[in-house]
Every structure is written in structure tokens, then in C-alpha cells.
Amino acid sequence: MIHSDPPLLNHYGALLCCSTQCDESQSWRIMEECQLPLIDLSGLSSRDEMVRKACVAAIYRASSEWGFFQVVNHGICPRLLGKMRSEQVKLFRTPFERKASCGLLNNSYRWGTPTATCPKQFSWSEAFHVPLTKVSDEACYGEFTSLREVMTEFAAAMSKLARLLAGVLTENMGHGKEVIDNICDESTCFLRLNHYPACPISPEISGLVPHTDSDFLTILCQDQVGGLQLMKDSKWVAVKPNQDALIVNIGDLFQAWSNDVYKSVEHKVVTNAKMERYSMAYFLCPSFDSSIGSYGEPSIYRKFTFREYRDQVQEDVRKTGYKVGLPRFLLKGTEDFTRSNKESNTRIYIPSITANS
């Protein structure tokens, strides 16, 4: 029998047999379901200045209070999203051995967490992690010729939306909308296609372990199965799916640039015992040598390049299994901030499937 899902159970079982208990203390109990702030982006193009200002204020408030929000009337055609989802499902239903060995989509296929040393570090999922520079490369698609056309259109639409929102967030803090736009290019931005197979074993197995994103912002298109959770007021809350909306979340770089005004919030995906889940994410990243510095004074973080940040994240993960992230770049005199982050469990495990998140 040919299987399309990766051998997640085998890997997880091996971890159960040979691992020691992870040292993080983390509650997996869900306290409540939340409705993320919902923002109608048609307000940005309104001729009514008051309507536009209200839309900008809503984006600013959600980015600073939640770090997450939903957008409707975002300009991406539902037909395109539907076609992309159909192509995504077709791709993941390819036999596992072919996905793992045939170099599809720039050899970007990943599954599970090869570096996990205990069950809590394991992600029950598979993904294609595709750089934007490879999205239109015909050689990457093999027999999936229809996927290339749809994904090229999808990537362009998501990029346009991401840059629009980044411009709003920079303008709202007194800077030109081109500040972020000028340093982000296709060499580092990417799409990730995610698939979370049903997991009947345990509700405590993560589809994607807790993490923050190492970018400026992320735009997520998910199905209606649910499973996304985020940290709000020191507790996990489940995000209620909205079929008409895309989800936007702030990344580490925007938090650093905004001097902690905008929040990069820890989030995760939990598994579903009976239903598989699909999602597609766009990550807005700067060029590797771009300098990231706080927009105002006194600055909380020292300046760093995106390359330096990525290298530090990867080094921490390699040595400890955990992403430390922004606390590594705090300026001297912000020890209280560092201490409060440690107390709120900021040690985040980053599996190989999310090495860039």
C-alpha cells in the first residue's frame, strides 16, 4: 500500500522510547476560544479620511495589543485561494517517498522534527518551504505544472498584501511606507505550504510546536479545521477559523524595529484526532545584510542584520534545541526585560520544519 503521509508515528514512538523528559514547563490546556480582531481593509482605500484613519488605527491597535489580527476585503480573490488550496491538497497526496526524494519545489520538503530529543519537541506535520525566487522556476515543479501557475499568482498577491500592511505599520509610527518595502526582496521572502495529518494518539502532540516568527510579518491562509493557538495574557487561546479572512501576525523583526510597540507573539498548532488540516503562509523578510534597528530612542535592542539574527537563532537551536530570539539582542540596561521574558517561558523550540520561523 502506498502512503502519502510521512512516518510521523514511527518517529514519535522512537522519541517516547528513548527520550528523557523535556525540562520546559508548559500547560497544554486551552482556556478559551478567541475571535481575533477583524479588520476590513477596504477602509484603507476609502475616500473618507475618517474611515481610512479608523482602519489604520485598528491595524495599529491589533498589532500592539494582540500581535495577531484577521483581514477581510484584502484584495486576494477567493477563486485564487480556492485553486491554491486544491493544488496544495493534490501536492501533499503525492506518495511520501516521492515527496521526500524527488526534489519537488526546490527540494523544500520537510516533515516531523529530526532534531527533536523528546516528544514535546516534535511537530506532527509536513511542509514545503519555498523561497520566492523559486516559485516561478519551472524546473522545481516536475509534473505539477498547474501548481506553478497558481502559486506564482498566489505569491504575488500575498507579497502585495504583506507590503501594504508593512507600509501601514511603518507610516503609523511616523516613517515612510517604503522603509520596510525597500529592504525586503524575493531572495529571503518565502511561502510555506503546511499539512497536518490527523493524529489520533494524544491531544498533547503539537502539529507545530510553540514559536515566534523571525520575519517582519506573516500572512496565513488556513482551512476551517482549526488548531491555531496563540499566547494571550499569559495563557493559550484557540483561534476560531473565519473562512472569509486571512490571518496576519507580527514577527520578531517588526517587534525590534518598533521598539516593542508591535508584538511578536508565541503561537502553535495543535493536532486534530480525526481531521487533517491545511494552511499556507507568506513570510515577509528583509535581505540578509539589511540592518534592523529600533525606529526610536532609547532603543531596547542593538542593531543587527537579518543574517546575524538568523545565524544566532540557528546556533541556539543547534546547541540547546531552543530559539532564544530577540532577548539575545537586548541592549545593556534592559535586564529587567530579559528577566520578565524568562519568567514568561520565552525558550521556544524551533523544529527543522520551522527553522526560518
Coordinates of N, CA and C in Angstrom, one line a residue, residues 86-301:
S86 N -6.7 23.7 -3.6 CA -6.8 22.4 -4.4 C -5.5 21.9 -4.8
E87 N -4.6 22.8 -5.3 CA -3.3 22.3 -5.8 C -2.4 21.8 -4.6
Q88 N -2.6 22.5 -3.4 CA -1.9 22.1 -2.2 C -2.3 20.7 -1.8
V89 N -3.5 20.4 -1.8 CA -4.0 19.1 -1.4 C -3.5 18.0 -2.3
K90 N -3.5 18.3 -3.6 CA -3.0 17.4 -4.6 C -1.5 17.1 -4.4
L91 N -0.8 18.1 -4.1 CA 0.7 18.0 -3.8 C 0.9 17.1 -2.6
F92 N 0.2 17.3 -1.5 CA 0.5 16.6 -0.3 C 0.0 15.1 -0.4
R93 N -0.9 14.9 -1.3 CA -1.4 13.5 -1.5 C -0.5 12.7 -2.4
T94 N 0.6 13.3 -2.8 CA 1.6 12.5 -3.6 C 2.3 11.5 -2.6
P95 N 2.6 10.3 -3.1 CA 3.3 9.4 -2.2 C 4.4 9.9 -1.5
F96 N 4.6 9.6 -0.2 CA 5.6 10.1 0.7 C 7.0 10.0 0.1
E97 N 7.3 8.8 -0.4 CA 8.6 8.6 -0.9 C 9.0 9.5 -2.1
R98 N 8.0 9.9 -2.9 CA 8.3 10.8 -4.0 C 8.5 12.2 -3.4
K99 N 7.7 12.7 -2.4 CA 7.8 14.0 -1.8 C 9.2 14.1 -1.2
A100 N 9.7 13.0 -0.6 CA 10.9 13.1 0.2 C 12.1 12.9 -0.6
S101 N 12.0 12.4 -1.9 CA 13.2 12.1 -2.6 C 13.4 12.7 -4.0
C102 N 12.3 13.4 -4.5 CA 12.4 13.8 -5.9 C 12.7 15.3 -6.1
G103 N 13.0 16.0 -5.0 CA 13.4 17.4 -5.1 C 12.3 18.4 -5.5
L104 N 11.1 18.1 -5.2 CA 10.0 19.0 -5.6 C 10.1 20.3 -4.9
L105 N 9.7 21.4 -5.6 CA 9.7 22.7 -5.1 C 11.1 23.1 -4.4
N106 N 12.1 23.0 -5.2 CA 13.5 23.3 -4.8 C 13.9 22.5 -3.6
N107 N 13.5 21.2 -3.6 CA 13.9 20.2 -2.6 C 13.6 20.8 -1.2
S108 N 12.4 21.4 -1.1 CA 12.0 22.1 0.1 C 11.1 21.3 1.1
Y109 N 10.9 20.0 0.8 CA 10.0 19.2 1.6 C 10.6 18.8 3.0
R110 N 9.9 19.0 4.0 CA 10.3 18.7 5.4 C 9.1 18.0 6.1
W111 N 9.4 17.2 7.1 CA 8.4 16.5 7.9 C 8.9 16.3 9.3
G112 N 8.0 16.3 10.2 CA 8.3 16.0 11.6 C 9.4 16.9 12.1
T113 N 10.2 16.4 13.1 CA 11.3 17.2 13.7 C 12.5 16.3 13.9
P114 N 13.4 16.2 12.9 CA 14.5 15.3 13.0 C 15.4 15.6 14.2
T115 N 15.4 16.8 14.7 CA 16.3 17.2 15.8 C 15.7 17.1 17.1
A116 N 14.4 16.7 17.2 CA 13.7 16.5 18.5 C 14.4 15.5 19.4
T117 N 14.5 15.8 20.7 CA 15.1 14.8 21.6 C 14.0 14.3 22.6
C118 N 12.8 14.8 22.6 CA 11.7 14.4 23.4 C 10.4 14.7 22.7
P119 N 9.3 14.0 23.1 CA 8.0 14.2 22.4 C 7.5 15.6 22.4
K120 N 7.8 16.5 23.4 CA 7.3 17.8 23.3 C 7.9 18.7 22.3
Q121 N 9.0 18.2 21.7 CA 9.7 19.0 20.7 C 9.3 18.5 19.3
F122 N 8.4 17.6 19.2 CA 8.0 17.0 17.9 C 6.8 17.7 17.3
S123 N 6.9 18.0 16.0 CA 5.8 18.6 15.3 C 5.2 17.5 14.3
W124 N 3.9 17.3 14.5 CA 3.2 16.3 13.7 C 2.7 17.0 12.4
S125 N 3.6 17.1 11.5 CA 3.2 17.9 10.3 C 4.3 17.7 9.2
E126 N 3.9 18.1 8.0 CA 4.8 18.1 6.9 C 4.7 19.5 6.1
A127 N 5.7 19.9 5.4 CA 5.6 21.2 4.8 C 6.5 21.3 3.6
F128 N 6.2 22.2 2.7 CA 7.1 22.6 1.6 C 7.4 24.1 1.9
H129 N 8.7 24.4 2.0 CA 9.2 25.7 2.4 C 9.9 26.3 1.1
V130 N 9.2 27.2 0.4 CA 9.6 27.6 -0.9 C 10.0 29.0 -1.0
P131 N 11.3 29.3 -1.3 CA 11.8 30.7 -1.5 C 11.0 31.3 -2.7
L132 N 10.7 32.6 -2.6 CA 10.0 33.3 -3.6 C 10.8 33.3 -5.0
T133 N 12.1 33.2 -4.9 CA 12.9 33.2 -6.1 C 12.7 31.9 -6.9
K134 N 12.2 30.9 -6.2 CA 12.0 29.6 -6.9 C 10.5 29.3 -7.3
V135 N 9.6 30.2 -6.9 CA 8.2 30.0 -7.1 C 7.9 29.9 -8.6
S136 N 8.5 30.7 -9.4 CA 8.2 30.6 -10.9 C 9.2 29.8 -11.7
D137 N 10.1 29.1 -11.0 CA 11.1 28.2 -11.6 C 10.4 26.9 -12.1
E138 N 10.3 26.8 -13.4 CA 9.6 25.6 -14.0 C 10.2 24.3 -13.6
A139 N 11.5 24.3 -13.4 CA 12.3 23.1 -13.1 C 11.9 22.5 -11.7
C140 N 11.3 23.3 -10.9 CA 11.0 22.9 -9.5 C 9.7 22.1 -9.4
Y141 N 8.9 22.0 -10.4 CA 7.6 21.5 -10.3 C 7.3 20.1 -10.8
G142 N 8.2 19.6 -11.6 CA 8.0 18.3 -12.1 C 6.7 18.2 -12.9
E143 N 5.9 17.2 -12.5 CA 4.6 17.0 -13.2 C 3.5 17.9 -12.7
F144 N 3.8 18.7 -11.6 CA 2.8 19.6 -11.1 C 2.8 21.0 -11.8
T145 N 2.5 20.9 -13.1 CA 2.6 22.1 -13.9 C 1.5 23.1 -13.6
S146 N 0.4 22.6 -13.2 CA -0.7 23.6 -12.8 C -0.4 24.3 -11.5
L147 N 0.3 23.7 -10.6 CA 0.7 24.3 -9.4 C 1.5 25.5 -9.6
R148 N 2.4 25.5 -10.6 CA 3.4 26.6 -10.8 C 2.6 27.9 -11.1
E149 N 1.7 27.8 -12.1 CA 0.9 29.0 -12.5 C 0.1 29.6 -11.3
V150 N -0.5 28.7 -10.5 CA -1.4 29.2 -9.4 C -0.5 29.7 -8.3
M151 N 0.6 29.1 -8.0 CA 1.4 29.5 -6.9 C 2.2 30.8 -7.2
T152 N 2.5 31.0 -8.5 CA 3.1 32.3 -8.9 C 2.2 33.4 -8.7
E153 N 0.9 33.2 -9.0 CA -0.1 34.3 -8.8 C -0.4 34.5 -7.4
F154 N -0.5 33.4 -6.6 CA -0.7 33.5 -5.2 C 0.4 34.2 -4.4
A155 N 1.6 33.9 -4.8 CA 2.8 34.5 -4.1 C 2.8 36.0 -4.4
A156 N 2.5 36.4 -5.6 CA 2.5 37.8 -5.9 C 1.4 38.6 -5.2
A157 N 0.2 37.9 -5.0 CA -0.9 38.6 -4.3 C -0.6 38.7 -2.8
M158 N 0.0 37.6 -2.2 CA 0.4 37.7 -0.8 C 1.5 38.7 -0.6
S159 N 2.4 38.8 -1.5 CA 3.5 39.8 -1.3 C 3.0 41.2 -1.4
K160 N 2.1 41.5 -2.3 CA 1.5 42.8 -2.4 C 0.7 43.2 -1.1
L161 N 0.0 42.2 -0.5 CA -0.8 42.5 0.7 C 0.2 42.7 1.9
A162 N 1.2 41.9 2.0 CA 2.2 42.0 3.1 C 2.9 43.3 3.0
R163 N 3.3 43.8 1.9 CA 3.9 45.1 1.7 C 3.0 46.3 2.1
L164 N 1.7 46.1 1.7 CA 0.7 47.1 2.0 C 0.6 47.2 3.5
L165 N 0.5 46.1 4.2 CA 0.3 46.2 5.7 C 1.6 46.7 6.4
A166 N 2.7 46.3 5.9 CA 4.0 46.7 6.4 C 4.1 48.3 6.3
G167 N 3.7 48.8 5.1 CA 3.7 50.2 4.9 C 2.8 51.0 5.9
V168 N 1.6 50.4 6.1 CA 0.7 51.0 7.1 C 1.3 51.0 8.5
L169 N 2.0 50.0 8.9 CA 2.5 49.9 10.2 C 3.7 50.8 10.4
T170 N 4.5 51.0 9.3 CA 5.6 52.0 9.4 C 5.2 53.4 9.4
E171 N 4.2 53.7 8.5 CA 3.7 55.0 8.4 C 3.0 55.5 9.7
N172 N 2.4 54.5 10.3 CA 1.6 54.9 11.6 C 2.6 55.3 12.7
M173 N 3.9 54.9 12.5 CA 4.9 55.3 13.5 C 5.8 56.4 13.1
G174 N 5.3 57.1 12.0 CA 6.0 58.4 11.6 C 7.1 58.1 10.6
H175 N 7.1 57.0 9.9 CA 8.1 56.7 8.9 C 7.4 56.4 7.6
G176 N 8.2 56.6 6.5 CA 7.6 56.3 5.2 C 7.3 54.9 5.0
K177 N 6.3 54.6 4.2 CA 5.9 53.2 3.9 C 7.0 52.4 3.2
E178 N 7.9 53.1 2.6 CA 9.0 52.4 1.9 C 10.1 51.9 2.8
V179 N 10.1 52.2 4.1 CA 11.2 51.8 5.0 C 11.4 50.3 5.0
I180 N 10.3 49.6 5.1 CA 10.4 48.1 5.1 C 10.4 47.6 3.7
D181 N 9.6 48.2 2.8 CA 9.5 47.7 1.5 C 10.8 47.7 0.8
N182 N 11.7 48.7 1.0 CA 12.9 48.8 0.3 C 13.9 47.7 0.7
I183 N 13.8 47.1 1.9 CA 14.8 46.1 2.3 C 14.3 44.7 2.2
C184 N 13.1 44.5 1.8 CA 12.5 43.2 1.6 C 12.5 42.8 0.1
D185 N 13.1 41.6 -0.2 CA 13.1 41.2 -1.6 C 12.9 39.7 -1.7
E186 N 12.8 39.2 -2.9 CA 12.4 37.8 -3.1 C 13.5 36.8 -2.6
S187 N 14.7 37.3 -2.4 CA 15.8 36.4 -2.0 C 15.6 35.8 -0.6
T188 N 14.8 36.4 0.2 CA 14.6 35.9 1.6 C 13.1 35.7 1.9
C189 N 12.2 36.3 1.2 CA 10.8 36.0 1.5 C 10.4 34.6 1.0
F190 N 9.4 34.0 1.6 CA 9.1 32.6 1.2 C 7.7 32.3 1.5
L191 N 7.2 31.2 0.8 CA 5.9 30.6 1.1 C 6.1 29.3 1.8
R192 N 5.2 28.9 2.7 CA 5.3 27.6 3.3 C 3.9 27.0 3.2
L193 N 3.8 25.8 2.6 CA 2.6 25.0 2.4 C 2.6 24.0 3.5
N194 N 1.6 24.0 4.4 CA 1.6 23.1 5.6 C 0.5 22.1 5.5
H195 N 0.8 20.9 5.9 CA -0.2 19.8 6.1 C 0.0 19.1 7.4
Y196 N -1.1 19.1 8.2 CA -1.1 18.4 9.5 C -2.1 17.2 9.4
P197 N -1.5 16.0 9.3 CA -2.3 14.8 9.2 C -3.1 14.6 10.5
A198 N -4.2 13.9 10.5 CA -4.9 13.6 11.7 C -4.0 12.8 12.7
C199 N -4.2 13.1 13.9 CA -3.3 12.5 15.0 C -4.2 11.9 16.1
P200 N -4.5 10.6 16.0 CA -5.4 10.0 17.0 C -4.7 9.6 18.3
I201 N -3.5 9.9 18.4 CA -2.7 9.4 19.6 C -3.0 10.1 20.9
S202 N -2.7 11.4 20.8 CA -2.8 12.3 22.0 C -3.0 13.7 21.6
P203 N -3.9 14.4 22.3 CA -4.2 15.8 22.1 C -3.0 16.7 22.5
E204 N -2.0 16.2 23.2 CA -0.9 17.0 23.6 C 0.2 17.0 22.6
I205 N 0.1 16.2 21.5 CA 1.1 16.3 20.4 C 0.9 17.5 19.6
S206 N 1.9 18.3 19.3 CA 1.8 19.5 18.6 C 1.8 19.3 17.1
G207 N 1.0 20.0 16.3 CA 1.1 20.0 14.9 C 2.3 20.8 14.5
L208 N 2.5 21.9 15.3 CA 3.6 22.8 15.2 C 3.9 23.3 16.6
V209 N 5.1 23.1 17.0 CA 5.4 23.5 18.4 C 5.4 25.0 18.6
P210 N 5.3 25.5 19.9 CA 5.3 26.9 20.1 C 6.5 27.6 19.6
H211 N 6.2 28.8 18.9 CA 7.3 29.5 18.3 C 6.9 31.0 18.0
T212 N 7.8 31.8 17.7 CA 7.5 33.1 17.1 C 8.2 33.1 15.7
D213 N 7.8 34.1 14.9 CA 8.3 34.1 13.5 C 9.4 35.1 13.4
S214 N 10.5 34.7 12.7 CA 11.7 35.5 12.6 C 11.6 36.4 11.3
D215 N 10.5 37.1 11.1 CA 10.3 37.9 10.0 C 9.7 39.3 10.4
F216 N 9.3 40.1 9.4 CA 8.5 41.3 9.7 C 7.1 41.0 10.0
L217 N 6.4 40.3 9.1 CA 5.1 39.8 9.3 C 4.8 38.6 8.5
T218 N 3.8 37.9 8.9 CA 3.3 36.6 8.3 C 1.9 36.7 7.9
I219 N 1.5 36.3 6.8 CA 0.1 36.2 6.4 C -0.3 34.7 6.2
L220 N -1.3 34.3 6.9 CA -1.7 32.9 6.9 C -3.1 32.7 6.3
C221 N -3.2 31.7 5.4 CA -4.5 31.3 4.9 C -4.7 29.9 5.4
Q222 N -5.7 29.6 6.2 CA -6.0 28.3 6.8 C -7.3 27.8 6.4
D223 N -7.5 26.5 6.6 CA -8.8 25.9 6.3 C -9.7 26.1 7.6
Q224 N -10.8 25.4 7.6 CA -11.8 25.6 8.7 C -11.7 24.5 9.8
V225 N -10.6 23.7 9.8 CA -10.5 22.7 10.8 C -10.1 23.3 12.2
G226 N -9.4 24.4 12.2 CA -8.9 25.0 13.4 C -7.7 24.3 13.9
G227 N -7.1 24.8 15.0 CA -5.9 24.2 15.6 C -4.9 25.3 16.0
L228 N -5.0 26.5 15.3 CA -4.1 27.6 15.7 C -4.4 28.1 17.0
Q229 N -3.3 28.3 17.8 CA -3.5 28.9 19.2 C -2.4 29.9 19.4
L230 N -2.7 30.9 20.2 CA -1.7 31.9 20.5 C -1.7 32.2 22.0
M231 N -0.6 32.8 22.4 CA -0.4 33.2 23.8 C -1.0 34.6 24.0
K232 N -2.0 34.7 24.8 CA -2.7 36.0 25.1 C -2.9 36.1 26.6
D233 N -2.3 37.2 27.2 CA -2.5 37.4 28.6 C -2.0 36.2 29.4
S234 N -0.8 35.6 29.0 CA -0.1 34.5 29.7 C -0.9 33.2 29.6
K235 N -1.8 33.1 28.7 CA -2.5 31.8 28.5 C -2.7 31.5 27.1
W236 N -2.8 30.2 26.8 CA -3.1 29.8 25.4 C -4.6 30.0 25.1
V237 N -4.9 30.6 23.9 CA -6.3 30.7 23.5 C -6.3 30.1 22.0
A238 N -7.4 29.5 21.7 CA -7.6 28.9 20.4 C -8.2 30.0 19.5
V239 N -7.8 30.0 18.2 CA -8.2 31.0 17.3 C -9.4 30.4 16.5
K240 N -10.5 31.0 16.5 CA -11.7 30.5 15.8 C -11.5 30.8 14.3
P241 N -11.6 29.8 13.4 CA -11.4 30.0 12.0 C -12.5 30.9 11.4
N242 N -12.1 31.7 10.4 CA -13.1 32.5 9.7 C -12.8 32.3 8.2
Q243 N -13.7 31.7 7.5 CA -13.5 31.3 6.1 C -13.3 32.5 5.2
D244 N -13.7 33.7 5.6 CA -13.6 34.8 4.7 C -12.3 35.7 5.0
A245 N -11.6 35.3 6.0 CA -10.5 36.1 6.4 C -9.1 35.5 6.3
L246 N -8.1 36.3 6.1 CA -6.7 35.8 6.3 C -6.2 36.3 7.6
I247 N -5.2 35.6 8.2 CA -4.7 35.9 9.5 C -3.3 36.6 9.3
V248 N -3.1 37.6 10.0 CA -1.8 38.3 9.9 C -1.2 38.3 11.3
N249 N 0.1 38.0 11.4 CA 0.8 38.1 12.7 C 2.1 38.9 12.6
I250 N 2.5 39.6 13.6 CA 3.7 40.3 13.7 C 4.9 39.4 14.0
G251 N 6.0 39.6 13.3 CA 7.2 38.8 13.5 C 8.2 39.5 14.4
D252 N 9.3 38.8 14.8 CA 10.3 39.4 15.7 C 10.9 40.7 15.1
L253 N 11.1 40.8 13.8 CA 11.8 41.9 13.3 C 11.0 43.2 13.4
F254 N 9.7 43.1 13.3 CA 8.8 44.3 13.5 C 8.8 44.6 15.0
Q255 N 8.8 43.7 15.8 CA 8.9 44.0 17.3 C 10.1 44.8 17.6
A256 N 11.3 44.3 17.0 CA 12.5 45.0 17.3 C 12.5 46.4 16.7
W257 N 12.1 46.5 15.4 CA 12.0 47.8 14.7 C 11.1 48.8 15.4
S258 N 10.0 48.3 16.0 CA 9.1 49.2 16.6 C 9.4 49.5 18.1
N259 N 10.5 48.9 18.5 CA 10.9 49.1 19.9 C 9.9 48.5 20.9
D260 N 9.4 47.4 20.5 CA 8.4 46.6 21.3 C 7.0 47.2 21.3
V261 N 6.7 48.1 20.4 CA 5.3 48.6 20.3 C 4.5 47.5 19.6
Y262 N 5.0 46.9 18.5 CA 4.3 45.8 17.9 C 4.8 44.5 18.6
K263 N 3.9 43.5 18.7 CA 4.3 42.3 19.5 C 4.4 41.1 18.6
S264 N 5.5 40.4 18.7 CA 5.7 39.1 18.1 C 5.3 38.1 19.1
V265 N 4.2 37.4 18.9 CA 3.5 36.6 19.9 C 3.7 35.1 19.6
E266 N 4.0 34.4 20.7 CA 4.2 32.9 20.6 C 2.9 32.3 20.1
H267 N 3.0 31.3 19.2 CA 1.8 30.6 18.7 C 2.2 29.2 18.4
K268 N 1.2 28.4 18.2 CA 1.4 26.9 17.9 C 0.2 26.4 17.2
V269 N 0.3 25.2 16.7 CA -0.8 24.4 16.1 C -1.0 23.1 16.9
V270 N -2.2 22.8 17.3 CA -2.5 21.6 17.9 C -3.1 20.6 16.9
T271 N -2.9 19.3 17.1 CA -3.4 18.3 16.2 C -4.9 18.1 16.4
N272 N -5.5 17.4 15.4 CA -6.9 17.0 15.4 C -6.9 15.5 15.3
A273 N -7.7 14.9 16.2 CA -7.7 13.4 16.2 C -8.3 12.8 14.9
K274 N -9.2 13.5 14.3 CA -10.0 12.9 13.2 C -9.8 13.6 11.9
M275 N -9.4 14.8 11.9 CA -9.3 15.6 10.6 C -7.9 16.2 10.3
E276 N -7.6 16.1 9.1 CA -6.3 16.7 8.7 C -6.5 18.2 8.5
R277 N -5.4 19.0 8.5 CA -5.5 20.4 8.4 C -4.5 20.9 7.4
Y278 N -4.9 21.9 6.6 CA -4.0 22.6 5.6 C -4.0 24.1 5.9
S279 N -2.8 24.6 5.6 CA -2.6 26.1 5.7 C -1.5 26.5 4.7
M280 N -1.5 27.8 4.4 CA -0.5 28.4 3.5 C 0.0 29.7 4.1
A281 N 1.3 29.9 4.2 CA 1.8 31.1 4.9 C 2.8 31.8 4.0
Y282 N 2.7 33.2 4.1 CA 3.7 34.0 3.4 C 4.5 34.7 4.4
F283 N 5.8 34.7 4.3 CA 6.7 35.4 5.3 C 7.4 36.5 4.6
L284 N 7.2 37.7 5.2 CA 7.9 38.9 4.7 C 9.2 39.1 5.4
C285 N 10.3 39.0 4.7 CA 11.7 39.0 5.3 C 12.5 40.0 4.6
P286 N 13.5 40.6 5.3 CA 14.4 41.5 4.6 C 15.6 40.8 4.0
S287 N 16.4 41.5 3.2 CA 17.6 40.9 2.6 C 18.5 40.6 3.8
F288 N 19.4 39.6 3.6 CA 20.2 39.1 4.7 C 21.1 40.2 5.3
D289 N 21.6 41.1 4.5 CA 22.5 42.1 5.1 C 21.8 43.4 5.5
S290 N 20.5 43.4 5.5 CA 19.7 44.6 5.9 C 19.9 44.8 7.4
S291 N 20.1 46.0 7.8 CA 20.3 46.4 9.2 C 18.9 46.6 9.9
I292 N 18.6 45.9 11.0 CA 17.4 46.1 11.7 C 17.7 46.9 13.0
G293 N 17.1 48.1 13.1 CA 17.3 48.9 14.3 C 16.0 49.5 14.7
S294 N 15.9 49.8 16.0 CA 14.7 50.4 16.5 C 14.5 51.8 15.9
Y295 N 13.2 52.1 15.6 CA 12.9 53.3 15.0 C 13.1 54.6 15.9
G296 N 13.0 54.3 17.2 CA 13.1 55.5 18.1 C 14.1 55.3 19.2
E297 N 14.3 56.3 20.0 CA 15.2 56.2 21.2 C 14.4 56.5 22.5
P298 N 14.9 55.9 23.6 CA 16.0 55.0 23.7 C 15.7 53.6 23.1
S299 N 16.6 53.0 22.4 CA 16.4 51.7 21.8 C 16.5 50.6 22.8
I300 N 15.6 49.6 22.7 CA 15.7 48.4 23.5 C 16.7 47.4 23.0
Y301 N 16.8 47.4 21.7 CA 17.7 46.4 21.0 C 18.8 47.1 20.3

